[in-house]
CSV table of C-alpha atoms and ligand atoms in Angstrom, one decimal:
chain,number,residue,atom,x,y,z
A,11,UNK,CA,44.0,7.4,180.3
A,12,UNK,CA,40.4,7.5,181.6
A,13,UNK,CA,40.1,11.0,183.2
A,14,UNK,CA,39.5,10.2,186.9
A,15,UNK,CA,42.6,7.8,186.8
A,16,UNK,CA,44.8,11.1,185.5
A,17,UNK,CA,42.7,13.3,188.4
A,18,UNK,CA,43.7,10.2,191.2
A,19,UNK,CA,47.0,11.6,193.0
A,20,UNK,CA,49.7,8.7,192.3
A,21,UNK,CA,51.1,7.1,195.3
A,22,UNK,CA,54.8,5.6,194.8
A,23,UNK,CA,54.9,3.6,197.6
A,24,UNK,CA,52.0,1.8,197.3
A,25,UNK,CA,52.6,1.1,193.5
A,26,UNK,CA,55.8,-0.3,194.9
A,27,UNK,CA,53.9,-2.5,197.9
A,28,UNK,CA,51.8,-3.5,194.9
A,29,UNK,CA,54.3,-4.3,192.6
A,30,UNK,CA,56.7,-7.3,195.6
A,31,UNK,CA,52.8,-8.3,196.7
A,32,UNK,CA,53.1,-9.9,192.8
A,33,UNK,CA,56.1,-11.0,193.4
A,34,UNK,CA,55.2,-12.5,196.7
A,35,UNK,CA,57.1,-10.8,198.6
A,36,UNK,CA,55.4,-10.5,201.9
A,37,UNK,CA,56.8,-7.7,204.1
A,38,UNK,CA,58.6,-4.4,203.2
A,39,UNK,CA,60.8,-2.3,205.3
A,40,UNK,CA,62.1,0.5,204.2
A,41,UNK,CA,65.5,2.4,204.5
A,42,UNK,CA,67.9,4.4,202.4
A,43,UNK,CA,67.8,4.2,198.8
A,44,UNK,CA,69.9,2.4,196.5
A,45,UNK,CA,69.8,4.4,193.3
A,46,UNK,CA,73.5,6.7,194.3
A,47,UNK,CA,75.1,3.4,194.5
A,48,UNK,CA,75.0,2.4,191.0
A,49,UNK,CA,75.8,5.6,189.4
A,50,UNK,CA,79.4,5.4,191.6
A,51,UNK,CA,81.2,4.8,188.5
A,52,UNK,CA,80.0,7.6,186.6
A,53,UNK,CA,82.3,10.2,189.1
A,54,UNK,CA,85.2,8.0,188.6
A,55,UNK,CA,84.5,7.3,184.6
A,56,UNK,CA,85.9,9.9,181.8
A,57,UNK,CA,83.3,11.5,179.9
A,58,UNK,CA,81.8,9.7,177.1
A,59,UNK,CA,84.2,11.3,174.9
A,60,UNK,CA,87.3,10.5,176.5
A,61,UNK,CA,86.3,7.2,176.9
A,62,UNK,CA,85.4,6.7,173.2
A,63,UNK,CA,89.0,7.9,172.6
A,64,UNK,CA,90.6,5.4,174.8
A,65,UNK,CA,88.6,2.5,173.4
A,66,UNK,CA,89.8,3.2,170.2
A,67,UNK,CA,93.5,2.5,171.3
A,68,UNK,CA,92.6,-0.3,173.3
A,69,UNK,CA,93.8,-3.5,171.9
A,70,UNK,CA,91.7,-6.9,170.8
A,71,UNK,CA,92.9,-8.6,173.4
A,72,UNK,CA,91.4,-6.5,175.9
A,73,UNK,CA,88.2,-6.8,173.9
A,74,UNK,CA,85.5,-9.6,174.4
A,75,UNK,CA,87.1,-12.7,172.2
A,76,UNK,CA,83.8,-12.6,170.2
A,77,UNK,CA,84.1,-8.7,169.2
A,78,UNK,CA,84.5,-7.6,165.6
A,79,UNK,CA,83.9,-4.2,164.6
A,80,UNK,CA,85.3,-4.3,161.3
A,81,UNK,CA,88.6,-2.6,161.9
A,82,UNK,CA,91.0,-1.7,164.8
A,83,UNK,CA,89.2,1.6,166.2
A,84,UNK,CA,85.6,1.3,168.0
A,85,UNK,CA,83.4,4.1,166.3
A,86,UNK,CA,81.8,6.7,169.1
A,87,UNK,CA,78.5,5.4,170.3
A,88,UNK,CA,77.1,9.1,168.8
A,89,UNK,CA,79.0,7.4,165.2
A,90,UNK,CA,77.3,4.1,165.4
A,91,UNK,CA,73.4,5.8,166.3
A,92,UNK,CA,73.7,7.5,163.0
A,93,UNK,CA,75.5,4.7,160.9
A,94,UNK,CA,72.2,3.0,162.1
A,95,UNK,CA,69.7,5.5,161.6
A,96,UNK,CA,70.9,5.2,157.8
A,97,UNK,CA,71.2,1.2,158.3
A,98,UNK,CA,69.9,-0.6,155.0
A,99,UNK,CA,71.5,-3.9,155.0
A,100,UNK,CA,68.9,-6.2,155.5
A,101,UNK,CA,64.7,-6.0,154.5
A,102,UNK,CA,64.0,-4.8,157.9
A,103,UNK,CA,64.8,-0.6,157.0
A,104,UNK,CA,61.8,-0.7,154.4
A,105,UNK,CA,59.2,-1.2,157.4
A,106,UNK,CA,60.9,0.8,160.1
A,107,UNK,CA,59.6,3.7,161.0
A,108,UNK,CA,62.7,4.6,163.4
A,109,UNK,CA,65.5,3.1,164.5
A,110,UNK,CA,65.6,2.2,167.9
A,111,UNK,CA,69.2,2.3,169.3
A,112,UNK,CA,69.6,2.7,173.1
A,113,UNK,CA,68.2,4.4,176.3
A,114,UNK,CA,70.1,5.3,179.5
A,115,UNK,CA,73.7,5.6,180.5
A,116,UNK,CA,77.0,4.8,178.1
A,117,UNK,CA,79.0,4.7,182.0
A,118,UNK,CA,76.6,2.2,183.3
A,119,UNK,CA,77.9,-0.8,184.8
A,120,UNK,CA,74.5,-2.7,184.0
A,121,UNK,CA,73.0,-3.3,180.8
A,122,UNK,CA,69.8,-4.9,179.4
A,123,UNK,CA,69.4,-6.6,176.5
A,124,UNK,CA,66.5,-7.2,174.6
A,125,UNK,CA,64.9,-8.7,171.4
A,126,UNK,CA,63.6,-6.0,168.7
A,127,UNK,CA,61.9,-2.7,169.0
A,128,UNK,CA,58.1,-3.3,169.0
A,129,UNK,CA,55.6,-0.9,167.6
A,130,UNK,CA,55.8,1.8,170.7
A,131,UNK,CA,59.7,1.7,170.3
A,132,UNK,CA,59.4,2.1,166.4
A,133,UNK,CA,57.6,5.0,166.9
A,134,UNK,CA,59.5,6.6,169.8
A,135,UNK,CA,63.3,5.9,169.0
A,136,UNK,CA,63.6,4.6,172.3
A,137,UNK,CA,64.0,0.9,173.4
A,138,UNK,CA,61.2,-0.3,175.6
A,139,UNK,CA,58.3,2.0,176.0
A,140,UNK,CA,55.4,0.0,175.3
A,141,UNK,CA,54.0,-2.2,177.8
A,142,UNK,CA,56.9,-4.6,178.0
A,143,UNK,CA,59.3,-1.7,178.7
A,144,UNK,CA,57.0,-0.1,181.0
A,145,UNK,CA,57.2,-4.0,182.9
A,146,UNK,CA,61.2,-3.3,182.7
A,147,UNK,CA,61.1,-0.1,184.3
A,148,UNK,CA,59.4,-1.3,187.2
A,149,UNK,CA,61.7,-4.3,187.4
A,150,UNK,CA,65.0,-2.1,187.2
A,151,UNK,CA,62.8,1.4,189.4
A,152,UNK,CA,60.4,-0.8,191.7
A,153,UNK,CA,62.5,-4.4,191.8
A,154,UNK,CA,66.3,-3.6,191.8
A,155,UNK,CA,66.0,0.2,193.5
A,156,UNK,CA,67.8,2.0,190.8
A,157,UNK,CA,67.2,4.3,188.3
A,158,UNK,CA,66.5,3.2,184.5
A,159,UNK,CA,68.2,6.8,183.8
A,160,UNK,CA,71.8,4.8,185.6
A,161,UNK,CA,71.3,1.5,183.1
A,162,UNK,CA,71.9,1.0,179.3
A,163,UNK,CA,69.0,-0.7,177.1
A,164,UNK,CA,69.2,-2.2,174.2
A,165,UNK,CA,68.5,-4.6,171.5
A,166,UNK,CA,69.8,-7.1,169.4
A,167,UNK,CA,67.8,-6.0,166.2
A,168,UNK,CA,67.9,-2.1,165.6
A,169,UNK,CA,64.2,-2.0,163.8
A,170,UNK,CA,61.2,-3.7,164.4
A,171,UNK,CA,60.4,-6.8,162.3
A,172,UNK,CA,56.6,-6.1,161.1
A,173,UNK,CA,54.2,-7.7,163.1
A,174,UNK,CA,56.4,-8.3,166.1
A,175,UNK,CA,57.3,-11.5,164.5
A,176,UNK,CA,60.6,-12.9,165.5
A,177,UNK,CA,64.1,-11.7,163.9
A,178,UNK,CA,65.5,-14.0,161.6
A,179,UNK,CA,68.7,-15.4,161.9
A,180,UNK,CA,69.7,-12.6,158.8
A,181,UNK,CA,68.7,-9.8,160.2
A,182,UNK,CA,70.7,-11.1,163.6
A,183,UNK,CA,73.5,-11.5,161.6
A,184,UNK,CA,73.2,-7.9,159.5
A,185,UNK,CA,73.1,-6.0,163.0
A,186,UNK,CA,75.4,-8.1,165.2
A,187,UNK,CA,78.5,-6.0,164.9
A,188,UNK,CA,76.3,-3.0,166.6
A,189,UNK,CA,75.6,-4.4,169.4
A,190,UNK,CA,78.8,-5.7,169.9
A,191,UNK,CA,80.2,-2.4,169.5
A,192,UNK,CA,77.7,-0.8,172.0
A,193,UNK,CA,79.2,-3.6,174.5
A,194,UNK,CA,82.8,-3.0,174.0
A,195,UNK,CA,82.2,0.8,174.3
A,196,UNK,CA,80.0,0.7,177.3
A,197,UNK,CA,81.9,-2.0,178.8
A,198,UNK,CA,79.3,-2.9,181.6
A,199,UNK,CA,80.0,-5.0,184.6
A,200,UNK,CA,77.2,-7.3,184.3
A,201,UNK,CA,74.3,-8.0,181.0
A,202,UNK,CA,71.0,-8.8,182.5
A,203,UNK,CA,69.9,-11.1,178.6
A,204,UNK,CA,65.9,-10.5,178.0
A,205,UNK,CA,64.2,-13.3,176.3
A,206,UNK,CA,65.7,-16.3,174.1
A,207,UNK,CA,67.4,-14.0,171.2
A,208,UNK,CA,69.1,-12.1,173.7
A,209,UNK,CA,70.7,-14.8,175.8
A,210,UNK,CA,71.2,-16.8,172.7
A,211,UNK,CA,73.0,-13.8,171.0
A,212,UNK,CA,75.1,-13.3,174.4
A,213,UNK,CA,75.8,-16.4,175.3
A,214,UNK,CA,76.2,-18.0,171.6
A,215,UNK,CA,74.0,-20.9,172.5
A,216,UNK,CA,71.1,-22.5,171.2
A,217,UNK,CA,69.6,-24.0,174.2
A,218,UNK,CA,66.0,-22.7,175.6
A,219,UNK,CA,65.0,-20.2,177.8
A,220,UNK,CA,64.4,-22.6,180.4
A,221,UNK,CA,67.8,-23.9,180.4
A,222,UNK,CA,69.8,-20.8,180.3
A,223,UNK,CA,67.7,-18.3,182.4
A,224,UNK,CA,68.9,-18.0,186.1
A,225,UNK,CA,72.6,-19.5,185.0
A,226,UNK,CA,75.5,-17.0,185.2
A,227,UNK,CA,76.9,-17.3,181.7
A,228,UNK,CA,79.9,-14.8,180.3
A,229,UNK,CA,80.2,-12.5,177.0
A,230,UNK,CA,83.8,-12.1,176.9
A,231,UNK,CA,85.0,-11.3,180.0
A,232,UNK,CA,81.5,-9.9,180.6
A,233,UNK,CA,79.0,-11.6,183.5
A,234,UNK,CA,75.3,-12.2,181.8
A,235,UNK,CA,72.3,-13.5,183.5
A,236,UNK,CA,69.8,-14.5,181.1
A,237,UNK,CA,66.2,-14.0,182.5
A,238,UNK,CA,62.7,-14.1,180.9
A,239,UNK,CA,61.6,-11.1,178.5
A,240,UNK,CA,59.1,-9.0,180.3
A,241,UNK,CA,56.8,-9.5,177.1
A,242,UNK,CA,56.6,-13.5,178.2
A,243,UNK,CA,56.2,-11.8,181.8
A,244,UNK,CA,53.1,-10.1,180.5
A,245,UNK,CA,52.1,-13.6,179.8
A,246,UNK,CA,53.2,-16.1,182.5
A,247,UNK,CA,52.8,-13.4,185.7
A,248,UNK,CA,53.5,-16.4,187.9
A,249,UNK,CA,57.2,-16.3,186.6
A,250,UNK,CA,58.2,-13.3,187.9
A,251,UNK,CA,59.3,-14.8,191.1
A,252,UNK,CA,62.2,-16.6,189.0
A,253,UNK,CA,62.8,-13.3,187.4
A,254,UNK,CA,63.2,-11.3,190.5
A,255,UNK,CA,65.7,-13.9,192.0
A,256,UNK,CA,68.1,-13.5,189.2
A,257,UNK,CA,67.7,-9.3,189.2
A,258,UNK,CA,68.4,-10.1,193.1
A,259,UNK,CA,72.0,-12.4,192.0
A,260,UNK,CA,72.9,-9.6,189.5
A,261,UNK,CA,72.8,-6.9,192.8
A,262,UNK,CA,74.6,-9.2,194.3
A,263,UNK,CA,77.0,-9.4,191.7
A,264,UNK,CA,77.4,-5.5,191.6
A,265,UNK,CA,77.9,-5.4,195.2
A,266,UNK,CA,74.1,-3.3,195.2
A,267,UNK,CA,72.0,-4.0,198.1
A,268,UNK,CA,68.6,-5.0,197.3
A,269,UNK,CA,65.9,-2.9,198.1
A,270,UNK,CA,64.7,-2.9,202.0
A,271,UNK,CA,62.5,-5.5,200.9
A,272,UNK,CA,62.6,-9.2,202.5
A,273,UNK,CA,60.6,-11.9,201.8
A,274,UNK,CA,58.7,-13.2,205.4
A,275,UNK,CA,60.4,-16.1,206.8
B,2,URA,N1,60.6,-5.8,173.2
B,2,URA,C1,62.1,-5.4,173.5
B,2,URA,O1,63.0,-7.1,173.1
B,2,URA,N2,62.9,-4.5,172.9
B,2,URA,C2,62.0,-3.7,173.1
B,2,URA,O2,62.7,-2.2,172.8
B,2,URA,C3,60.6,-3.4,173.4
B,2,URA,C4,59.5,-4.9,173.5
């Protein structure tokens, strides 16, 4: 970061206003924060360790239909992350620096699923921390009025494909059980699929992004909103408005108010 930029005090309100301007929102009305509402489930939800035990005795029909995690009991998220860290099932283990398991709240009502780690994620072990990740954080925090720490973020692949090439079908197949188990353990109410690979995975579809985007689907019994990947939005910023519409629909589905920003009639 240039030095003068470091010295300049940050103005969060100006940043939020700029973000909405970018989306075509002409007027902002500020009122109460929405973030505490999303975390309401937290208070009601048992601690993660308790939940994990509870999930172990859940019978198959209560789980998403396509779930197959290779046995009657699910591992805990910690066990799963440990397994991922040592995974050598596909070729990506030979080029990765770190596996990238998840970020956020394991009790989240809302889950975001991307494609695969990029260079920054491969270096840090945390999903969505590079440029696309910064945009995703803005979408969550400034766009939806939530805290990134209150949602759960994961990817279809847990290892970076070299040069960020698209995932290969056998890599998706090898990694499938990890994401399936993550979803079964977190049990979000809504999943936002980010980009083609994530949406095709979640909806068991071979449709393109234009056909899928903005149309509610189901992963088992969980509502899925397919939307554009933040990397695509960095290249095509004029599509941000569509994504904004999708995220507003997600807030409605969760019974959460949109942050007090309204389009001028
Ligand atoms: N793109 C993704 O799909 N996932 C990440 O974690 C980063 C970039």
